[in-house]
């Protein structure tokens, strides 16, 4: 049976993962967080003392890695690196920059492509990332480009860090957000951009509930009711 997919792309901190996760629960489909896969490569480089921006060194590391994705009893995605559950470790702040640098390397993108496409072949999915609608799943039934102003995304990121008991300096977080946007949009390999067939969803000024209703409205309008969507 042909599986249905929804692609959500956009910059970091736009709320993609929180909203996609909730939408997947609402629609009864799998949620695939592709950023987590790039983060796992970033973590692997860091652990081996490899500069995640060094294309040759990172490419040479790839065949040594076993990266797998699974789902816990709670239905949420878990990432494994060489058999170790690294779901928590990949969320550390310093891994964000490592992932962004590694993600600019074409060999890394090629290496991870099949894992992402396989998930969409095997399940109905909501997949979020940077190039899902444009490169990974060009045939997705609905493509959403989810964004918000950089300041708003930095505020949300600070809140998240504080809730986790980590330090958060707004100016520094904003600089990191802008730098990551720049790296993700200016890279040559599958840059972050809104595809022509993607619907723009700007959540600046919306809270989580408002953002969720915006996306749910788009799904219902473009794909019909819950029953048809499955
Ligand atoms: O969504 P995230 O912040 O967890 O993603 C981490 C990094 O991975 C981000 O800087 C961009 C990169 N990424 C990508 O290039 N393509 C994807 N499909 C998903 C993430």
PDB file of N, CA and C in Angstrom, residues 114-178:
ATOM      1  N   UNK A 114      18.781   7.293   2.541  1.00  0.00           N
ATOM      2  CA  UNK A 114      18.014   6.055   2.429  1.00  0.00           C
ATOM      3  C   UNK A 114      17.258   5.750   3.731  1.00  0.00           C
ATOM      4  N   UNK A 115      17.894   6.037   4.862  1.00  0.00           N
ATOM      5  CA  UNK A 115      17.234   5.798   6.161  1.00  0.00           C
ATOM      6  C   UNK A 115      15.927   6.596   6.243  1.00  0.00           C
ATOM      7  N   UNK A 116      15.974   7.831   5.748  1.00  0.00           N
ATOM      8  CA  UNK A 116      14.788   8.690   5.804  1.00  0.00           C
ATOM      9  C   UNK A 116      13.711   8.203   4.830  1.00  0.00           C
ATOM     10  N   UNK A 117      14.143   7.857   3.614  1.00  0.00           N
ATOM     11  CA  UNK A 117      13.161   7.416   2.615  1.00  0.00           C
ATOM     12  C   UNK A 117      12.530   6.091   3.009  1.00  0.00           C
ATOM     13  N   UNK A 118      13.337   5.215   3.639  1.00  0.00           N
ATOM     14  CA  UNK A 118      12.803   3.916   4.047  1.00  0.00           C
ATOM     15  C   UNK A 118      11.672   4.109   5.057  1.00  0.00           C
ATOM     16  N   UNK A 119      11.861   5.033   5.983  1.00  0.00           N
ATOM     17  CA  UNK A 119      10.818   5.275   6.995  1.00  0.00           C
ATOM     18  C   UNK A 119       9.503   5.663   6.318  1.00  0.00           C
ATOM     19  N   UNK A 120       9.598   6.459   5.267  1.00  0.00           N
ATOM     20  CA  UNK A 120       8.382   6.911   4.572  1.00  0.00           C
ATOM     21  C   UNK A 120       7.795   5.825   3.676  1.00  0.00           C
ATOM     22  N   UNK A 121       8.643   4.887   3.242  1.00  0.00           N
ATOM     23  CA  UNK A 121       8.118   3.757   2.453  1.00  0.00           C
ATOM     24  C   UNK A 121       7.363   2.787   3.349  1.00  0.00           C
ATOM     25  N   UNK A 122       7.828   2.669   4.598  1.00  0.00           N
ATOM     26  CA  UNK A 122       7.269   1.646   5.489  1.00  0.00           C
ATOM     27  C   UNK A 122       6.092   2.125   6.322  1.00  0.00           C
ATOM     28  N   UNK A 123       5.961   3.441   6.502  1.00  0.00           N
ATOM     29  CA  UNK A 123       4.905   3.968   7.380  1.00  0.00           C
ATOM     30  C   UNK A 123       4.282   5.230   6.796  1.00  0.00           C
ATOM     31  N   UNK A 124       3.094   5.576   7.294  1.00  0.00           N
ATOM     32  CA  UNK A 124       2.569   6.926   7.086  1.00  0.00           C
ATOM     33  C   UNK A 124       3.394   7.811   8.015  1.00  0.00           C
ATOM     34  N   UNK A 125       3.936   8.894   7.504  1.00  0.00           N
ATOM     35  CA  UNK A 125       4.829   9.700   8.347  1.00  0.00           C
ATOM     36  C   UNK A 125       4.560  11.206   8.266  1.00  0.00           C
ATOM     37  N   UNK A 126       4.935  11.855   9.357  1.00  0.00           N
ATOM     38  CA  UNK A 126       5.154  13.298   9.318  1.00  0.00           C
ATOM     39  C   UNK A 126       6.644  13.415   9.553  1.00  0.00           C
ATOM     40  N   UNK A 127       7.350  13.975   8.596  1.00  0.00           N
ATOM     41  CA  UNK A 127       8.809  14.044   8.692  1.00  0.00           C
ATOM     42  C   UNK A 127       9.224  15.498   8.724  1.00  0.00           C
ATOM     43  N   UNK A 128      10.082  15.869   9.679  1.00  0.00           N
ATOM     44  CA  UNK A 128      10.527  17.261   9.690  1.00  0.00           C
ATOM     45  C   UNK A 128      12.031  17.368   9.492  1.00  0.00           C
ATOM     46  N   UNK A 129      12.448  18.497   8.921  1.00  0.00           N
ATOM     47  CA  UNK A 129      13.869  18.705   8.645  1.00  0.00           C
ATOM     48  C   UNK A 129      14.086  19.998   7.900  1.00  0.00           C
ATOM     49  N   UNK A 130      15.000  19.977   6.941  1.00  0.00           N
ATOM     50  CA  UNK A 130      15.319  21.178   6.172  1.00  0.00           C
ATOM     51  C   UNK A 130      15.039  20.990   4.680  1.00  0.00           C
ATOM     52  N   UNK A 131      15.137  19.729   4.236  1.00  0.00           N
ATOM     53  CA  UNK A 131      15.052  19.440   2.795  1.00  0.00           C
ATOM     54  C   UNK A 131      14.082  18.299   2.531  1.00  0.00           C
ATOM     55  N   UNK A 132      13.114  18.109   3.411  1.00  0.00           N
ATOM     56  CA  UNK A 132      12.228  16.945   3.262  1.00  0.00           C
ATOM     57  C   UNK A 132      11.328  17.127   2.033  1.00  0.00           C
ATOM     58  N   UNK A 133      10.669  18.274   1.950  1.00  0.00           N
ATOM     59  CA  UNK A 133       9.793  18.509   0.801  1.00  0.00           C
ATOM     60  C   UNK A 133      10.559  18.727  -0.495  1.00  0.00           C
ATOM     61  N   UNK A 134      11.749  19.298  -0.393  1.00  0.00           N
ATOM     62  CA  UNK A 134      12.488  19.640  -1.606  1.00  0.00           C
ATOM     63  C   UNK A 134      13.345  18.485  -2.142  1.00  0.00           C
ATOM     64  N   UNK A 135      13.872  17.637  -1.260  1.00  0.00           N
ATOM     65  CA  UNK A 135      14.812  16.598  -1.708  1.00  0.00           C
ATOM     66  C   UNK A 135      14.412  15.173  -1.279  1.00  0.00           C
ATOM     67  N   UNK A 136      14.144  15.000   0.010  1.00  0.00           N
ATOM     68  CA  UNK A 136      13.966  13.630   0.531  1.00  0.00           C
ATOM     69  C   UNK A 136      12.647  13.017   0.070  1.00  0.00           C
ATOM     70  N   UNK A 137      11.548  13.759   0.232  1.00  0.00           N
ATOM     71  CA  UNK A 137      10.224  13.242  -0.144  1.00  0.00           C
ATOM     72  C   UNK A 137       9.528  14.224  -1.090  1.00  0.00           C
ATOM     73  N   UNK A 138      10.028  14.330  -2.326  1.00  0.00           N
ATOM     74  CA  UNK A 138       9.415  15.313  -3.237  1.00  0.00           C
ATOM     75  C   UNK A 138       7.950  15.007  -3.541  1.00  0.00           C
ATOM     76  N   UNK A 139       7.526  13.758  -3.291  1.00  0.00           N
ATOM     77  CA  UNK A 139       6.133  13.396  -3.577  1.00  0.00           C
ATOM     78  C   UNK A 139       5.222  13.500  -2.360  1.00  0.00           C
ATOM     79  N   UNK A 140       5.680  14.136  -1.286  1.00  0.00           N
ATOM     80  CA  UNK A 140       4.864  14.229  -0.059  1.00  0.00           C
ATOM     81  C   UNK A 140       3.499  14.865  -0.358  1.00  0.00           C
ATOM     82  N   UNK A 141       2.460  14.349   0.308  1.00  0.00           N
ATOM     83  CA  UNK A 141       1.091  14.812   0.059  1.00  0.00           C
ATOM     84  C   UNK A 141       0.869  16.248   0.487  1.00  0.00           C
ATOM     85  N   UNK A 142       1.596  16.684   1.498  1.00  0.00           N
ATOM     86  CA  UNK A 142       1.508  18.074   1.961  1.00  0.00           C
ATOM     87  C   UNK A 142       2.896  18.514   2.399  1.00  0.00           C
ATOM     88  N   UNK A 143       3.296  19.702   1.944  1.00  0.00           N
ATOM     89  CA  UNK A 143       4.596  20.245   2.330  1.00  0.00           C
ATOM     90  C   UNK A 143       4.376  21.572   3.032  1.00  0.00           C
ATOM     91  N   UNK A 144       4.905  21.669   4.239  1.00  0.00           N
ATOM     92  CA  UNK A 144       4.731  22.900   5.015  1.00  0.00           C
ATOM     93  C   UNK A 144       6.101  23.507   5.285  1.00  0.00           C
ATOM     94  N   UNK A 145       6.232  24.817   5.073  1.00  0.00           N
ATOM     95  CA  UNK A 145       7.455  25.518   5.463  1.00  0.00           C
ATOM     96  C   UNK A 145       7.115  26.306   6.718  1.00  0.00           C
ATOM     97  N   UNK A 146       7.633  25.831   7.849  1.00  0.00           N
ATOM     98  CA  UNK A 146       7.285  26.397   9.155  1.00  0.00           C
ATOM     99  C   UNK A 146       8.393  27.326   9.623  1.00  0.00           C
ATOM    100  N   UNK A 147       8.032  28.560   9.911  1.00  0.00           N
ATOM    101  CA  UNK A 147       9.073  29.485  10.341  1.00  0.00           C
ATOM    102  C   UNK A 147       8.543  30.472  11.383  1.00  0.00           C
ATOM    103  N   UNK A 148       9.452  31.255  11.958  1.00  0.00           N
ATOM    104  CA  UNK A 148       9.117  32.348  12.882  1.00  0.00           C
ATOM    105  C   UNK A 148      10.317  33.280  12.882  1.00  0.00           C
ATOM    106  N   UNK A 149      10.125  34.512  13.331  1.00  0.00           N
ATOM    107  CA  UNK A 149      11.225  35.486  13.347  1.00  0.00           C
ATOM    108  C   UNK A 149      12.372  34.953  14.226  1.00  0.00           C
ATOM    109  N   UNK A 150      13.643  35.271  13.859  1.00  0.00           N
ATOM    110  CA  UNK A 150      14.788  34.762  14.636  1.00  0.00           C
ATOM    111  C   UNK A 150      14.702  35.091  16.131  1.00  0.00           C
ATOM    112  N   UNK A 151      14.255  36.313  16.477  1.00  0.00           N
ATOM    113  CA  UNK A 151      14.177  36.700  17.887  1.00  0.00           C
ATOM    114  C   UNK A 151      13.194  35.813  18.638  1.00  0.00           C
ATOM    115  N   UNK A 152      12.087  35.519  17.987  1.00  0.00           N
ATOM    116  CA  UNK A 152      11.083  34.667  18.625  1.00  0.00           C
ATOM    117  C   UNK A 152      11.635  33.248  18.805  1.00  0.00           C
ATOM    118  N   UNK A 153      12.375  32.760  17.813  1.00  0.00           N
ATOM    119  CA  UNK A 153      12.934  31.418  17.908  1.00  0.00           C
ATOM    120  C   UNK A 153      14.005  31.367  18.994  1.00  0.00           C
ATOM    121  N   UNK A 154      14.784  32.446  19.137  1.00  0.00           N
ATOM    122  CA  UNK A 154      15.816  32.490  20.184  1.00  0.00           C
ATOM    123  C   UNK A 154      15.155  32.517  21.571  1.00  0.00           C
ATOM    124  N   UNK A 155      14.050  33.249  21.696  1.00  0.00           N
ATOM    125  CA  UNK A 155      13.330  33.291  22.980  1.00  0.00           C
ATOM    126  C   UNK A 155      12.845  31.903  23.368  1.00  0.00           C
ATOM    127  N   UNK A 156      12.275  31.194  22.390  1.00  0.00           N
ATOM    128  CA  UNK A 156      11.762  29.845  22.660  1.00  0.00           C
ATOM    129  C   UNK A 156      12.897  28.910  23.071  1.00  0.00           C
ATOM    130  N   UNK A 157      14.036  29.045  22.369  1.00  0.00           N
ATOM    131  CA  UNK A 157      15.196  28.191  22.660  1.00  0.00           C
ATOM    132  C   UNK A 157      15.712  28.455  24.081  1.00  0.00           C
ATOM    133  N   UNK A 158      15.748  29.737  24.498  1.00  0.00           N
ATOM    134  CA  UNK A 158      16.195  30.086  25.845  1.00  0.00           C
ATOM    135  C   UNK A 158      15.277  29.440  26.876  1.00  0.00           C
ATOM    136  N   UNK A 159      13.986  29.524  26.623  1.00  0.00           N
ATOM    137  CA  UNK A 159      13.007  28.947  27.552  1.00  0.00           C
ATOM    138  C   UNK A 159      13.250  27.449  27.715  1.00  0.00           C
ATOM    139  N   UNK A 160      13.499  26.798  26.572  1.00  0.00           N
ATOM    140  CA  UNK A 160      13.755  25.343  26.574  1.00  0.00           C
ATOM    141  C   UNK A 160      14.999  25.004  27.391  1.00  0.00           C
ATOM    142  N   UNK A 161      16.083  25.790  27.189  1.00  0.00           N
ATOM    143  CA  UNK A 161      17.337  25.536  27.896  1.00  0.00           C
ATOM    144  C   UNK A 161      17.147  25.736  29.401  1.00  0.00           C
ATOM    145  N   UNK A 162      16.441  26.808  29.769  1.00  0.00           N
ATOM    146  CA  UNK A 162      16.210  27.088  31.190  1.00  0.00           C
ATOM    147  C   UNK A 162      15.386  25.977  31.838  1.00  0.00           C
ATOM    148  N   UNK A 163      14.393  25.502  31.094  1.00  0.00           N
ATOM    149  CA  UNK A 163      13.552  24.415  31.625  1.00  0.00           C
ATOM    150  C   UNK A 163      14.371  23.149  31.867  1.00  0.00           C
ATOM    151  N   UNK A 164      15.429  22.994  31.060  1.00  0.00           N
ATOM    152  CA  UNK A 164      16.280  21.804  31.240  1.00  0.00           C
ATOM    153  C   UNK A 164      17.399  22.060  32.252  1.00  0.00           C
ATOM    154  N   UNK A 165      17.374  23.252  32.879  1.00  0.00           N
ATOM    155  CA  UNK A 165      18.371  23.573  33.895  1.00  0.00           C
ATOM    156  C   UNK A 165      19.703  24.014  33.304  1.00  0.00           C
ATOM    157  N   UNK A 166      19.703  24.328  31.968  1.00  0.00           N
ATOM    158  CA  UNK A 166      20.958  24.786  31.358  1.00  0.00           C
ATOM    159  C   UNK A 166      20.989  26.309  31.330  1.00  0.00           C
ATOM    160  N   UNK A 167      22.194  26.866  31.151  1.00  0.00           N
ATOM    161  CA  UNK A 167      22.363  28.306  31.094  1.00  0.00           C
ATOM    162  C   UNK A 167      21.810  28.839  29.766  1.00  0.00           C
ATOM    163  N   UNK A 168      21.211  30.047  29.779  1.00  0.00           N
ATOM    164  CA  UNK A 168      20.705  30.597  28.523  1.00  0.00           C
ATOM    165  C   UNK A 168      20.936  32.102  28.490  1.00  0.00           C
ATOM    166  N   UNK A 169      21.769  32.534  27.563  1.00  0.00           N
ATOM    167  CA  UNK A 169      22.019  33.953  27.390  1.00  0.00           C
ATOM    168  C   UNK A 169      21.378  34.359  26.062  1.00  0.00           C
ATOM    169  N   UNK A 170      20.353  35.232  26.131  1.00  0.00           N
ATOM    170  CA  UNK A 170      19.556  35.522  24.932  1.00  0.00           C
ATOM    171  C   UNK A 170      20.406  35.973  23.749  1.00  0.00           C
ATOM    172  N   UNK A 171      21.327  36.922  23.994  1.00  0.00           N
ATOM    173  CA  UNK A 171      22.113  37.456  22.870  1.00  0.00           C
ATOM    174  C   UNK A 171      22.939  36.365  22.201  1.00  0.00           C
ATOM    175  N   UNK A 172      23.510  35.496  23.041  1.00  0.00           N
ATOM    176  CA  UNK A 172      24.322  34.414  22.479  1.00  0.00           C
ATOM    177  C   UNK A 172      23.445  33.423  21.706  1.00  0.00           C
ATOM    178  N   UNK A 173      22.282  33.081  22.293  1.00  0.00           N
ATOM    179  CA  UNK A 173      21.386  32.131  21.626  1.00  0.00           C
ATOM    180  C   UNK A 173      20.915  32.714  20.291  1.00  0.00           C
ATOM    181  N   UNK A 174      20.612  34.035  20.279  1.00  0.00           N
ATOM    182  CA  UNK A 174      20.170  34.678  19.027  1.00  0.00           C
ATOM    183  C   UNK A 174      21.273  34.616  17.973  1.00  0.00           C
ATOM    184  N   UNK A 175      22.511  34.881  18.422  1.00  0.00           N
ATOM    185  CA  UNK A 175      23.637  34.793  17.481  1.00  0.00           C
ATOM    186  C   UNK A 175      23.754  33.379  16.908  1.00  0.00           C
ATOM    187  N   UNK A 176      23.569  32.385  17.783  1.00  0.00           N
ATOM    188  CA  UNK A 176      23.665  30.985  17.330  1.00  0.00           C
ATOM    189  C   UNK A 176      22.554  30.642  16.335  1.00  0.00           C
ATOM    190  N   UNK A 177      21.345  31.158  16.618  1.00  0.00           N
ATOM    191  CA  UNK A 177      20.195  30.910  15.731  1.00  0.00           C
ATOM    192  C   UNK A 177      20.486  31.497  14.347  1.00  0.00           C
ATOM    193  N   UNK A 178      20.971  32.741  14.325  1.00  0.00           N
ATOM    194  CA  UNK A 178      21.248  33.423  13.052  1.00  0.00           C
ATOM    195  C   UNK A 178      22.375  32.716  12.294  1.00  0.00           C
TER     196      UNK A 178
END
